[in-house]
Coordinates of C-alpha atoms in Angstrom, one line a residue:
Chain A
X1 CA 63.2 -27.7 7.1
X2 CA 66.2 -30.0 7.0
X3 CA 67.0 -32.7 9.4
X4 CA 70.4 -34.2 10.3
X5 CA 71.0 -37.7 11.3
X6 CA 70.5 -38.4 15.0
X7 CA 71.6 -41.5 16.9
X8 CA 68.3 -43.3 16.4
X9 CA 67.6 -42.4 12.8
X10 CA 69.6 -45.1 11.2
X11 CA 69.9 -48.7 12.3
X12 CA 72.6 -51.0 11.0
X13 CA 72.2 -54.7 10.4
X14 CA 74.5 -57.1 8.6
X15 CA 73.6 -58.2 5.0
X16 CA 75.7 -61.3 5.1
X17 CA 79.4 -60.9 6.0
X18 CA 80.4 -58.4 3.3
X19 CA 77.7 -55.8 3.4
X20 CA 75.7 -53.8 5.9
X21 CA 72.0 -52.7 5.6
X22 CA 71.0 -49.3 6.8
X23 CA 67.4 -48.9 7.9
X24 CA 66.0 -45.3 8.2
X25 CA 63.4 -44.0 10.6
X26 CA 60.8 -41.5 9.5
X27 CA 57.1 -40.8 9.7
X28 CA 56.4 -41.7 6.1
X29 CA 57.8 -43.9 3.3
X30 CA 58.7 -40.7 1.4
X31 CA 60.9 -39.4 4.3
X32 CA 62.6 -42.8 4.8
X33 CA 63.2 -43.0 1.1
X34 CA 64.7 -39.5 0.9
X35 CA 67.1 -40.5 3.7
X36 CA 68.1 -43.7 1.9
X37 CA 68.9 -41.8 -1.2
X38 CA 70.8 -39.0 0.6
X39 CA 72.8 -41.5 2.6
X40 CA 73.9 -43.4 -0.5
X41 CA 74.9 -40.1 -2.2
X42 CA 76.9 -39.2 0.9
X43 CA 78.6 -42.6 1.2
X44 CA 79.4 -43.0 -2.5
X45 CA 81.2 -39.7 -2.5
X46 CA 82.9 -39.9 0.9
X47 CA 85.9 -41.7 -0.4
X48 CA 85.9 -44.4 2.2
X49 CA 88.4 -47.0 1.0
X50 CA 86.5 -50.0 2.5
X51 CA 83.2 -49.0 0.8
X52 CA 82.7 -50.5 -2.6
X53 CA 79.2 -49.0 -3.2
X54 CA 76.1 -47.8 -1.3
X55 CA 72.9 -49.0 -3.0
X56 CA 69.5 -47.5 -2.2
X57 CA 66.1 -49.2 -2.3
X58 CA 62.8 -47.9 -1.0
X59 CA 63.6 -47.4 2.7
X60 CA 66.9 -49.0 3.1
X61 CA 70.4 -48.8 1.8
X62 CA 73.0 -51.5 1.5
X63 CA 76.7 -50.7 1.8
X64 CA 78.9 -53.2 0.1
X65 CA 82.4 -53.6 1.6
X66 CA 85.6 -54.6 0.0
X67 CA 87.1 -57.7 1.5
X68 CA 88.1 -58.3 4.1
X69 CA 85.0 -56.8 5.6
X70 CA 85.3 -55.3 9.1
X71 CA 83.0 -53.8 11.5
X72 CA 82.1 -50.5 9.9
X73 CA 79.2 -49.0 11.8
X74 CA 81.3 -46.3 13.6
X75 CA 83.0 -45.2 10.3
X76 CA 79.7 -45.1 8.4
X77 CA 77.9 -43.2 11.2
X78 CA 80.7 -40.7 11.2
X79 CA 80.5 -40.3 7.4
X80 CA 76.7 -39.7 7.7
X81 CA 76.9 -37.3 10.6
X82 CA 76.2 -34.3 8.5
X83 CA 74.1 -35.6 5.7
X84 CA 70.7 -34.0 5.3
X85 CA 67.6 -35.5 4.0
X86 CA 67.6 -35.0 0.3
X87 CA 66.7 -31.5 -0.7
X88 CA 68.5 -31.3 -4.0
X89 CA 66.4 -30.2 -7.0
X90 CA 65.4 -33.4 -8.8
X91 CA 65.9 -33.9 -12.5
X92 CA 62.8 -33.8 -14.5
X93 CA 62.6 -36.3 -17.3
X94 CA 59.9 -36.7 -19.9
X95 CA 59.4 -40.2 -21.4
X96 CA 57.5 -40.4 -24.7
X97 CA 55.2 -43.4 -24.6
X98 CA 53.2 -44.9 -27.5
X99 CA 50.0 -46.6 -26.3
X100 CA 49.3 -48.2 -29.7
X101 CA 47.2 -51.3 -29.4
X102 CA 50.1 -53.4 -30.6
X103 CA 52.1 -52.2 -27.6
X104 CA 49.4 -52.3 -25.0
X105 CA 49.6 -56.0 -24.4
X106 CA 47.5 -55.9 -21.2
X107 CA 45.0 -53.2 -22.1
X108 CA 42.0 -55.4 -21.7
X109 CA 43.2 -56.8 -18.4
X110 CA 43.9 -53.3 -16.9
X111 CA 40.6 -51.9 -18.3
X112 CA 38.7 -54.6 -16.6
X113 CA 40.6 -54.4 -13.3
X114 CA 40.3 -50.6 -13.0
X115 CA 36.9 -50.2 -14.6
X116 CA 38.4 -47.5 -16.8
X117 CA 38.7 -47.1 -20.5
X118 CA 42.2 -47.0 -22.1
X119 CA 41.7 -43.3 -22.8
X120 CA 41.0 -42.7 -19.1
X121 CA 44.0 -44.8 -18.1
X122 CA 46.3 -42.9 -20.5
X123 CA 44.9 -39.6 -19.2
X124 CA 45.7 -40.5 -15.6
X125 CA 49.2 -41.8 -16.5
X126 CA 49.9 -38.6 -18.4
X127 CA 48.9 -36.4 -15.5
X128 CA 51.0 -38.3 -13.0
X129 CA 54.4 -37.0 -11.8
X130 CA 56.3 -40.2 -11.0
X131 CA 59.4 -40.4 -8.7
X132 CA 62.1 -43.0 -9.5
X133 CA 62.3 -44.8 -6.2
X134 CA 65.3 -47.0 -7.2
X135 CA 66.6 -49.0 -10.0
X136 CA 66.7 -52.8 -10.0
X137 CA 65.5 -56.1 -11.5
X138 CA 67.5 -55.3 -14.7
X139 CA 70.1 -52.6 -15.4
X140 CA 68.3 -49.3 -15.7
X141 CA 64.8 -50.6 -14.8
X142 CA 63.1 -47.8 -12.8
X143 CA 60.6 -48.4 -10.1
X144 CA 58.3 -45.4 -10.5
X145 CA 56.3 -44.4 -7.4
X146 CA 53.2 -42.3 -7.2
X147 CA 50.9 -44.3 -9.5
X148 CA 47.4 -43.3 -8.8
X149 CA 45.5 -45.7 -6.5
X150 CA 42.8 -46.2 -9.0
X151 CA 45.4 -47.7 -11.4
X152 CA 46.4 -50.3 -8.9
X153 CA 46.5 -53.7 -10.6
X154 CA 48.0 -57.0 -9.5
X155 CA 50.9 -58.6 -11.4
X156 CA 50.2 -61.2 -14.0
X157 CA 49.8 -64.6 -12.2
X158 CA 52.0 -66.1 -14.8
X159 CA 54.8 -63.7 -16.0
X160 CA 55.5 -63.4 -19.7
X161 CA 58.7 -65.0 -20.8
X162 CA 59.3 -62.1 -23.1
X163 CA 58.3 -58.5 -22.5
X164 CA 59.5 -56.3 -25.4
X165 CA 62.3 -53.8 -24.7
X166 CA 60.9 -50.3 -23.9
X167 CA 57.6 -51.6 -22.6
X168 CA 55.9 -49.4 -20.0
X169 CA 54.0 -51.4 -17.4
X170 CA 52.2 -51.1 -14.1
X171 CA 51.7 -53.4 -11.1
X172 CA 51.3 -53.2 -7.4
X173 CA 50.9 -49.4 -7.3
X174 CA 54.0 -48.7 -9.4
X175 CA 55.0 -48.2 -13.0
X176 CA 58.1 -49.5 -14.6
X177 CA 59.9 -49.5 -18.0
X178 CA 61.6 -52.6 -19.3
X179 CA 65.0 -51.6 -20.7
X180 CA 65.6 -55.0 -22.4
X181 CA 63.5 -57.8 -23.7
X182 CA 63.2 -59.9 -20.6
X183 CA 60.7 -62.0 -18.6
X184 CA 58.3 -59.9 -16.7
X185 CA 55.1 -60.0 -14.7
X186 CA 53.8 -56.4 -14.9
X187 CA 50.9 -55.2 -17.0
X188 CA 52.2 -53.7 -20.2
X189 CA 50.3 -50.6 -21.5
X190 CA 52.7 -48.9 -23.9
X191 CA 56.2 -48.6 -25.2
X192 CA 58.9 -45.9 -25.3
X193 CA 61.4 -45.5 -28.2
X194 CA 64.0 -44.3 -25.7
X195 CA 66.9 -46.4 -24.6
X196 CA 66.8 -46.8 -20.9
X197 CA 70.2 -48.4 -20.5
X198 CA 73.2 -48.4 -22.7
X199 CA 76.4 -49.7 -21.1
X200 CA 78.5 -47.6 -23.6
X201 CA 77.0 -44.3 -22.6
X202 CA 78.9 -42.1 -20.1
X203 CA 75.7 -42.3 -17.9
X204 CA 74.6 -45.8 -18.8
X205 CA 71.2 -45.5 -17.1
X206 CA 68.7 -42.9 -18.4
X207 CA 67.0 -42.6 -15.0
X208 CA 68.4 -42.3 -11.5
X209 CA 66.8 -42.6 -8.1
X210 CA 65.1 -39.3 -7.3
X211 CA 64.3 -38.2 -10.8
X212 CA 60.8 -36.9 -11.5
X213 CA 59.3 -38.6 -14.5
X214 CA 56.3 -37.8 -16.7
X215 CA 54.9 -39.8 -19.6
X216 CA 54.1 -38.0 -22.8
X217 CA 51.7 -39.8 -25.1
X218 CA 53.0 -40.0 -28.7
X219 CA 51.6 -41.5 -31.9
X220 CA 52.7 -44.6 -33.6
X221 CA 54.2 -42.6 -36.4
X222 CA 56.2 -40.5 -33.9
X223 CA 57.3 -43.7 -32.2
X224 CA 58.7 -45.1 -35.4
X225 CA 60.5 -41.9 -36.2
X226 CA 62.1 -41.7 -32.8
X227 CA 63.6 -45.2 -32.8
Chain B
X1 CA 94.8 -64.3 -29.5
X2 CA 93.2 -67.7 -28.7
X3 CA 91.0 -69.7 -31.1
X4 CA 88.3 -71.6 -29.3
X5 CA 87.7 -74.9 -31.0
X6 CA 85.2 -76.3 -28.4
X7 CA 83.5 -73.8 -26.0
X8 CA 82.2 -76.3 -23.4
X9 CA 79.1 -75.5 -21.4
X10 CA 78.2 -72.0 -20.2
X11 CA 81.7 -70.7 -20.5
X12 CA 82.3 -66.9 -20.4
X13 CA 84.9 -64.2 -20.0
X14 CA 84.9 -63.1 -16.3
X15 CA 87.1 -61.1 -14.0
X16 CA 86.4 -60.4 -10.3
X17 CA 83.2 -58.5 -11.2
X18 CA 81.7 -55.2 -12.1
X19 CA 81.6 -53.0 -9.1
X20 CA 79.9 -49.6 -8.4
X21 CA 76.8 -50.0 -10.5
X22 CA 74.4 -52.0 -8.4
X23 CA 72.5 -48.8 -7.8
X24 CA 71.7 -48.8 -11.5
X25 CA 70.4 -52.3 -11.2
X26 CA 73.6 -53.8 -12.7
X27 CA 74.6 -57.1 -11.2
X28 CA 78.1 -57.7 -10.1
X29 CA 78.7 -60.7 -12.4
X30 CA 82.3 -62.0 -12.3
X31 CA 83.8 -65.4 -11.6
X32 CA 81.6 -67.4 -9.3
X33 CA 84.7 -68.5 -7.5
X34 CA 86.6 -65.3 -7.3
X35 CA 89.5 -66.8 -5.3
X36 CA 90.2 -69.4 -8.0
X37 CA 90.2 -66.7 -10.7
X38 CA 92.6 -64.5 -8.6
X39 CA 95.0 -67.3 -8.0
X40 CA 95.0 -68.4 -11.7
X41 CA 95.7 -64.7 -12.7
X42 CA 98.6 -64.4 -10.2
X43 CA 100.1 -67.7 -11.5
X44 CA 100.4 -66.2 -15.0
X45 CA 101.8 -62.9 -13.9
X46 CA 98.6 -60.8 -14.3
X47 CA 96.8 -58.6 -11.8
X48 CA 94.4 -60.4 -9.6
X49 CA 91.5 -58.5 -11.2
X50 CA 92.4 -59.5 -14.7
X51 CA 90.0 -61.3 -17.0
X52 CA 90.0 -65.0 -17.6
X53 CA 87.5 -67.7 -18.6
X54 CA 85.0 -69.4 -16.4
X55 CA 84.0 -72.8 -17.7
X56 CA 80.6 -74.3 -16.6
X57 CA 81.3 -77.8 -17.6
X58 CA 81.9 -80.1 -20.6
X59 CA 85.0 -79.9 -22.8
X60 CA 86.8 -76.7 -23.7
X61 CA 89.5 -76.8 -26.3
X62 CA 91.6 -73.8 -27.6
X63 CA 94.9 -72.9 -29.3
X64 CA 97.0 -69.8 -28.6
X65 CA 98.7 -68.0 -31.5
X66 CA 101.7 -67.0 -29.4
X67 CA 103.6 -68.5 -26.4
X68 CA 101.6 -67.9 -23.3
X69 CA 101.5 -68.8 -19.6
X70 CA 98.4 -70.7 -18.5
X71 CA 96.9 -71.7 -15.1
X72 CA 93.7 -73.2 -13.9
X73 CA 91.9 -73.6 -10.6
X74 CA 88.7 -75.2 -9.2
X75 CA 86.5 -78.1 -10.2
X76 CA 87.4 -81.7 -11.2
X77 CA 88.9 -81.4 -14.7
X78 CA 91.5 -83.2 -16.7
X79 CA 93.6 -80.5 -18.3
X80 CA 96.3 -81.1 -20.9
X81 CA 98.6 -78.9 -23.1
X82 CA 99.7 -80.8 -26.2
X83 CA 98.5 -83.9 -24.5
X84 CA 100.5 -83.4 -21.3
X85 CA 98.6 -83.4 -18.0
X86 CA 98.7 -80.1 -16.2
X87 CA 97.7 -79.9 -12.5
X88 CA 95.7 -77.1 -11.2
X89 CA 97.2 -74.2 -9.3
X90 CA 100.5 -74.3 -11.2
X91 CA 102.0 -72.0 -13.8
X92 CA 102.2 -73.8 -17.2
X93 CA 103.6 -72.9 -20.6
X94 CA 101.7 -73.0 -24.0
X95 CA 103.6 -73.0 -27.3
X96 CA 102.1 -71.4 -30.3
X97 CA 99.7 -73.8 -32.1
X98 CA 99.5 -76.2 -29.2
X99 CA 96.1 -77.5 -28.2
X100 CA 94.9 -77.0 -24.7
X101 CA 92.0 -79.1 -23.4
X102 CA 90.0 -78.8 -20.3
X103 CA 87.6 -81.8 -19.8
X104 CA 85.2 -82.0 -16.9
X105 CA 85.8 -85.3 -15.0
X106 CA 82.9 -84.5 -12.7
X107 CA 80.2 -81.9 -13.5
X108 CA 81.8 -78.8 -12.0
X109 CA 83.0 -75.3 -12.9
X110 CA 86.6 -74.2 -13.4
X111 CA 88.5 -71.0 -14.0
X112 CA 91.6 -70.4 -16.1
X113 CA 93.9 -67.6 -17.0
X114 CA 96.4 -66.7 -19.7
X115 CA 99.3 -64.3 -19.5
X116 CA 98.3 -60.9 -20.9
X117 CA 94.6 -61.6 -19.9
X118 CA 91.6 -61.9 -22.1
X119 CA 91.8 -58.4 -23.7
X120 CA 88.1 -57.8 -24.6
X121 CA 87.0 -54.2 -24.1
X122 CA 86.1 -53.1 -20.6
X123 CA 82.5 -52.1 -20.2
X124 CA 81.6 -50.1 -17.1
X125 CA 85.0 -50.8 -15.6
X126 CA 85.0 -54.6 -16.0
X127 CA 85.6 -57.3 -18.6
X128 CA 83.0 -59.6 -16.9
X129 CA 80.1 -60.9 -19.0
X130 CA 76.6 -59.8 -18.0
X131 CA 74.8 -62.7 -19.6
X132 CA 71.3 -61.5 -18.5
X133 CA 71.6 -58.0 -19.8
X134 CA 73.8 -59.0 -22.8
X135 CA 76.9 -56.8 -22.5
X136 CA 80.5 -57.1 -21.4
X137 CA 83.0 -60.0 -21.9
X138 CA 82.8 -61.5 -25.4
X139 CA 79.8 -59.7 -26.8
X140 CA 77.7 -60.2 -23.7
X141 CA 77.2 -63.9 -24.2
X142 CA 78.5 -67.4 -23.5
X143 CA 81.4 -68.5 -25.6
X144 CA 80.8 -70.5 -28.8
X145 CA 82.8 -72.9 -30.9
X146 CA 84.8 -70.8 -33.3
X147 CA 85.1 -67.7 -31.1
X148 CA 88.4 -65.9 -31.1
X149 CA 89.5 -63.8 -28.2
X150 CA 92.3 -61.2 -28.1
X151 CA 95.1 -61.4 -25.5
X152 CA 96.9 -58.5 -24.1
X153 CA 100.7 -58.1 -23.7
X154 CA 102.4 -60.3 -21.1
X155 CA 103.4 -58.3 -18.0
X156 CA 107.1 -58.0 -16.9
X157 CA 106.2 -60.2 -14.0
X158 CA 104.7 -62.8 -16.4
X159 CA 108.0 -62.7 -18.3
X160 CA 109.9 -63.3 -15.1
X161 CA 107.8 -66.3 -14.3
X162 CA 108.3 -67.7 -17.8
X163 CA 112.1 -67.3 -17.5
X164 CA 112.0 -69.4 -14.3
X165 CA 109.9 -72.1 -15.8
X166 CA 112.3 -75.0 -16.2
X167 CA 109.8 -77.2 -17.9
X168 CA 106.2 -77.4 -19.1
X169 CA 104.8 -76.6 -15.6
X170 CA 106.1 -74.9 -12.5
X171 CA 107.6 -76.4 -9.4
X172 CA 105.7 -73.7 -7.4
X173 CA 102.0 -73.7 -6.9
X174 CA 99.2 -71.6 -5.3
X175 CA 97.4 -72.7 -2.1
X176 CA 94.4 -74.9 -2.5
X177 CA 91.3 -73.8 -0.7
X178 CA 89.3 -77.1 -0.3
X179 CA 85.7 -77.1 -1.5
X180 CA 83.1 -78.8 0.7
X181 CA 80.0 -78.3 -1.3
X182 CA 77.8 -80.7 0.7
X183 CA 77.3 -77.9 3.2
X184 CA 77.1 -74.1 3.0
X185 CA 77.7 -72.0 6.0
X186 CA 75.3 -69.1 6.5
X187 CA 74.8 -66.2 8.8
X188 CA 71.3 -65.2 9.9
X189 CA 69.4 -62.8 7.8
X190 CA 66.7 -60.2 8.6
X191 CA 63.9 -62.7 8.5
X192 CA 65.7 -65.4 10.5
X193 CA 64.0 -66.8 13.6
X194 CA 64.7 -69.9 15.6
X195 CA 62.0 -71.9 14.0
X196 CA 62.9 -71.0 10.4
X197 CA 66.6 -71.4 11.2
X198 CA 65.9 -74.9 12.5
X199 CA 63.9 -75.7 9.4
X200 CA 66.7 -74.4 7.1
X201 CA 69.3 -76.6 8.9
X202 CA 67.2 -79.6 9.6
X203 CA 67.5 -81.5 6.3
X204 CA 69.4 -81.3 3.1
X205 CA 67.9 -79.6 0.0
X206 CA 68.5 -80.7 -3.6
X207 CA 69.7 -78.4 -6.3
X208 CA 67.1 -78.0 -9.0
X209 CA 67.8 -78.3 -12.7
X210 CA 67.0 -74.6 -13.4
X211 CA 69.9 -73.4 -11.3
X212 CA 72.4 -71.1 -13.0
X213 CA 74.7 -68.1 -12.4
X214 CA 71.8 -66.1 -11.1
X215 CA 71.0 -68.6 -8.3
X216 CA 70.7 -72.0 -6.9
X217 CA 67.0 -73.0 -6.8
X218 CA 66.5 -75.7 -4.2
X219 CA 64.0 -78.5 -3.9
X220 CA 63.0 -80.3 -0.7
X221 CA 60.6 -79.7 2.2
X222 CA 58.9 -76.4 1.6
X223 CA 59.4 -73.9 4.4
X224 CA 56.6 -72.0 6.1
X225 CA 56.7 -68.5 4.7
X226 CA 54.6 -65.3 4.9
X227 CA 52.3 -64.8 2.0
X228 CA 52.9 -61.0 2.1
X229 CA 55.6 -59.7 -0.1
X230 CA 57.7 -57.1 1.6
X231 CA 59.0 -53.7 0.4
X232 CA 62.0 -54.5 -1.8
X233 CA 65.4 -54.1 -0.2
X234 CA 68.9 -54.6 -1.7
X235 CA 70.2 -58.1 -1.7
X236 CA 73.7 -59.5 -2.1
X237 CA 75.3 -62.6 -3.7
X238 CA 74.8 -65.3 -1.2
X239 CA 71.5 -64.0 0.1
X240 CA 69.0 -66.8 0.6
X241 CA 65.4 -65.8 -0.3
X242 CA 62.3 -67.7 0.5
X243 CA 59.6 -67.0 -2.1
X244 CA 55.9 -68.0 -1.8
X245 CA 56.4 -71.6 -2.6
X246 CA 58.7 -72.0 0.4
X247 CA 61.7 -73.3 -1.5
X248 CA 64.8 -71.3 -0.8
X249 CA 66.9 -69.6 -3.5
X250 CA 70.6 -68.9 -3.0
X251 CA 71.4 -65.8 -5.0
X252 CA 74.7 -65.9 -6.9
X253 CA 76.7 -63.3 -8.8
X254 CA 74.2 -62.7 -11.7
X255 CA 71.2 -62.2 -9.4
X256 CA 69.0 -59.1 -9.3
X257 CA 70.2 -56.3 -7.1
X258 CA 67.0 -55.9 -5.0
X259 CA 64.2 -58.2 -3.9
X260 CA 61.0 -58.3 -1.9
X261 CA 61.0 -61.9 -0.7
X262 CA 61.9 -62.7 2.9
X263 CA 65.7 -63.1 3.3
X264 CA 66.3 -65.8 5.7
X265 CA 70.1 -66.0 5.7
X266 CA 73.2 -65.3 3.7
X267 CA 75.9 -67.8 2.6
X268 CA 79.3 -66.7 4.0
X269 CA 81.5 -65.2 1.3
X270 CA 84.2 -67.8 1.4
X271 CA 81.5 -70.5 0.8
X272 CA 80.4 -68.9 -2.5
X273 CA 83.2 -70.9 -4.0
X274 CA 81.4 -74.0 -2.7
X275 CA 78.1 -72.8 -4.0
X276 CA 79.7 -72.3 -7.4
X277 CA 80.4 -76.1 -7.5
X278 CA 76.8 -77.2 -6.7
X279 CA 75.3 -79.0 -9.6
X280 CA 71.6 -80.0 -10.3
X281 CA 70.7 -83.0 -8.2
X282 CA 73.4 -82.3 -5.6
X283 CA 72.3 -82.4 -2.0
X284 CA 73.3 -79.5 0.2
X285 CA 72.7 -78.6 3.9
X286 CA 73.0 -75.4 5.6
X287 CA 74.9 -74.7 8.8
X288 CA 74.5 -71.4 10.7
X289 CA 77.6 -69.7 11.9
X290 CA 78.3 -66.4 13.6
X291 CA 79.2 -63.2 11.7
X292 CA 82.5 -63.0 13.6
X293 CA 83.5 -66.5 12.3
X294 CA 82.4 -65.7 8.8
X295 CA 84.4 -62.4 8.7
X296 CA 87.3 -64.2 10.3
X297 CA 87.4 -66.8 7.4
X298 CA 87.2 -64.0 4.8
X299 CA 90.0 -62.1 6.4
X300 CA 92.1 -65.3 6.5
X301 CA 91.4 -66.0 2.9
X302 CA 92.6 -62.5 2.0
X303 CA 95.7 -63.0 4.0
X304 CA 96.4 -66.4 2.3
X305 CA 96.0 -64.9 -1.2
X306 CA 98.2 -61.8 -0.3
X307 CA 100.8 -64.1 1.2
X308 CA 101.0 -66.2 -2.0
X309 CA 101.1 -63.1 -4.1
X310 CA 104.0 -61.4 -2.2
X311 CA 105.8 -64.7 -1.9
X312 CA 105.7 -65.3 -5.7
X313 CA 106.6 -61.7 -6.5
X314 CA 109.5 -61.7 -4.1
X315 CA 110.8 -65.0 -5.3
X316 CA 110.9 -63.8 -8.9
X317 CA 112.2 -60.3 -8.3
X318 CA 109.0 -58.3 -8.0
X319 CA 108.3 -56.9 -4.6

C-alpha cells in the first residue's frame, strides 16, 4: 500500500529565516520517518534552484534555502505532490564489530543496567536488524534504531572527552558508531575496523538514512587484520 | 604561495561553506561572517565563493611570493603591507617579499582574501576547514606558524583591478555593513512561547569562555526548561537551543546538524555576522523580530552585495 501526500500530511514551519522545517503526520514513528526520508530524496533530486539541501531527522525534514530566502511552501508542496512514502529496497550493510574487553569500555555498566552478561548482550546485538534513522552529531555518525528494549541504557552522566574512532555504542534505545575520535556520552561496547566516514571517498559516508544494518561479531585477530 | 610567519589565534582557510552534506552529518563550516568574506573576494577579483582566511584574533603575519591583490573586512584590526596602513574593504597590492600584518586592536574576528584564492584542494565541494572532523582547508586544522599555502592564478578581473590601482590601495571600496554585536535579532523557534520569549529578551547574557566556531555558550539567569529531551530534529546555524541547565547556546557554522534540545529561537541570518564578533565576557541581548523583517534584511543584503559586484565589474570592464 502506498500513500501520497495529502494537504494535511505535511506541516511547514520556519527554521529561522533561511530554512523551513517539514513535519509529517502518521500513525507511528516509523511511518513519519519514512515520509521524512522520502520527502528529502524527492526534494534533493527535484532541481529546485532555491533549495540548497533537504536534511532528514527522525520525523522531520529541514529544507535549507539559498539566500535570499523567500516563502517556499507552495513550491515545496508542489514538488512533493507525488512523492510516496519510502518503498525502495533498503541497502543491507553488515558491520564487523569486535567486542574485545579492551574495546568494551562500558561493559560492566551495561551488564549491570540490563542484568545481562556480555555474551547475552552481544547475542542480542547480533540478532538485531537496525535501521539508520539519520546521520548527525559528526559526519557519518549513524543513529541506529530498533535496539531491543532490554538493552535500553541511559547515557553516561559525564560524557567521555575521547571515544576511540570506530567505537560501537548504545544509549537511549539506539545504537551508534563513532566515525572519529570525539567526545561522547554513549555506552561503548565494541569497535569496528571499518571507516565510517572518509571525505575523499566518492560516497564519503558508509551509511545512509534507511540502510538496514547488522553487526557481525569478529575476533580481535580479525579486527587487527581488517584495519 | 604565501608563507605564514605568525598564524594568530584560531585562523583557518574558509570559503562560504560546504553545502549539500548536512544529511551526512557534515556541518556547513565556512566563514562566520560570510558577507565579509564575499566582499573581500570580490575586491581581489575572485568569485564570491572563493577561499580566504578567517582570523580569530591576535597577530597574523605573512609574505607572498608573487605580486598579489589583498583585501580584508570585519573586526577591529590594524592591517599593514610593508608597514603601510591598509583600510578594510579596499583593494590593495602586495609586492613579492613584502610583509603583511593583521593585528587585532580589539578581540575580534576578521576575514581576508588574496587574488587567485587560497588554492588548497577542495574536499566535498568546498575549501572550508572542518575543524571538528579534521578535513578540508589546510589539512583540516587551524593554521600554524610556518605554514605555507598555495595560491591560484589571478583571474582576468583581478588583473583588470590591478591595472587600475594607481597606488598601494584603491580609491574604490566595498559597502560597510555595520556590526552591532550588543544585540542579536531573533525570530521565534518551535519552542517559543510568550513567557520564554520574555525571559530571553529581558536581560543580557554574557558570552562564556568556552564559546567557539561551534557555538556561543551563554551565562546569565538560567531559563526555565523542560527536563525531557525531545526527538532530535535538524538545526541551523543561528538556532538557539536551551539545554537542561537553562543557559542558551547560539549555534554557529561548525555546530552539529541535528539536536534534541528545545529550540527557542533563531538568530536572523544577517546578524550571524554580529554573532561572529562576540567574544568571551561580552554582553548580548536578544530582540525578537518578525520573519518578514528578517527575510527583508537578508534580501537587502543580497541586493547590496550584488550591486557592489556589478558596479565593480562594470567599472573595470567586466559585465
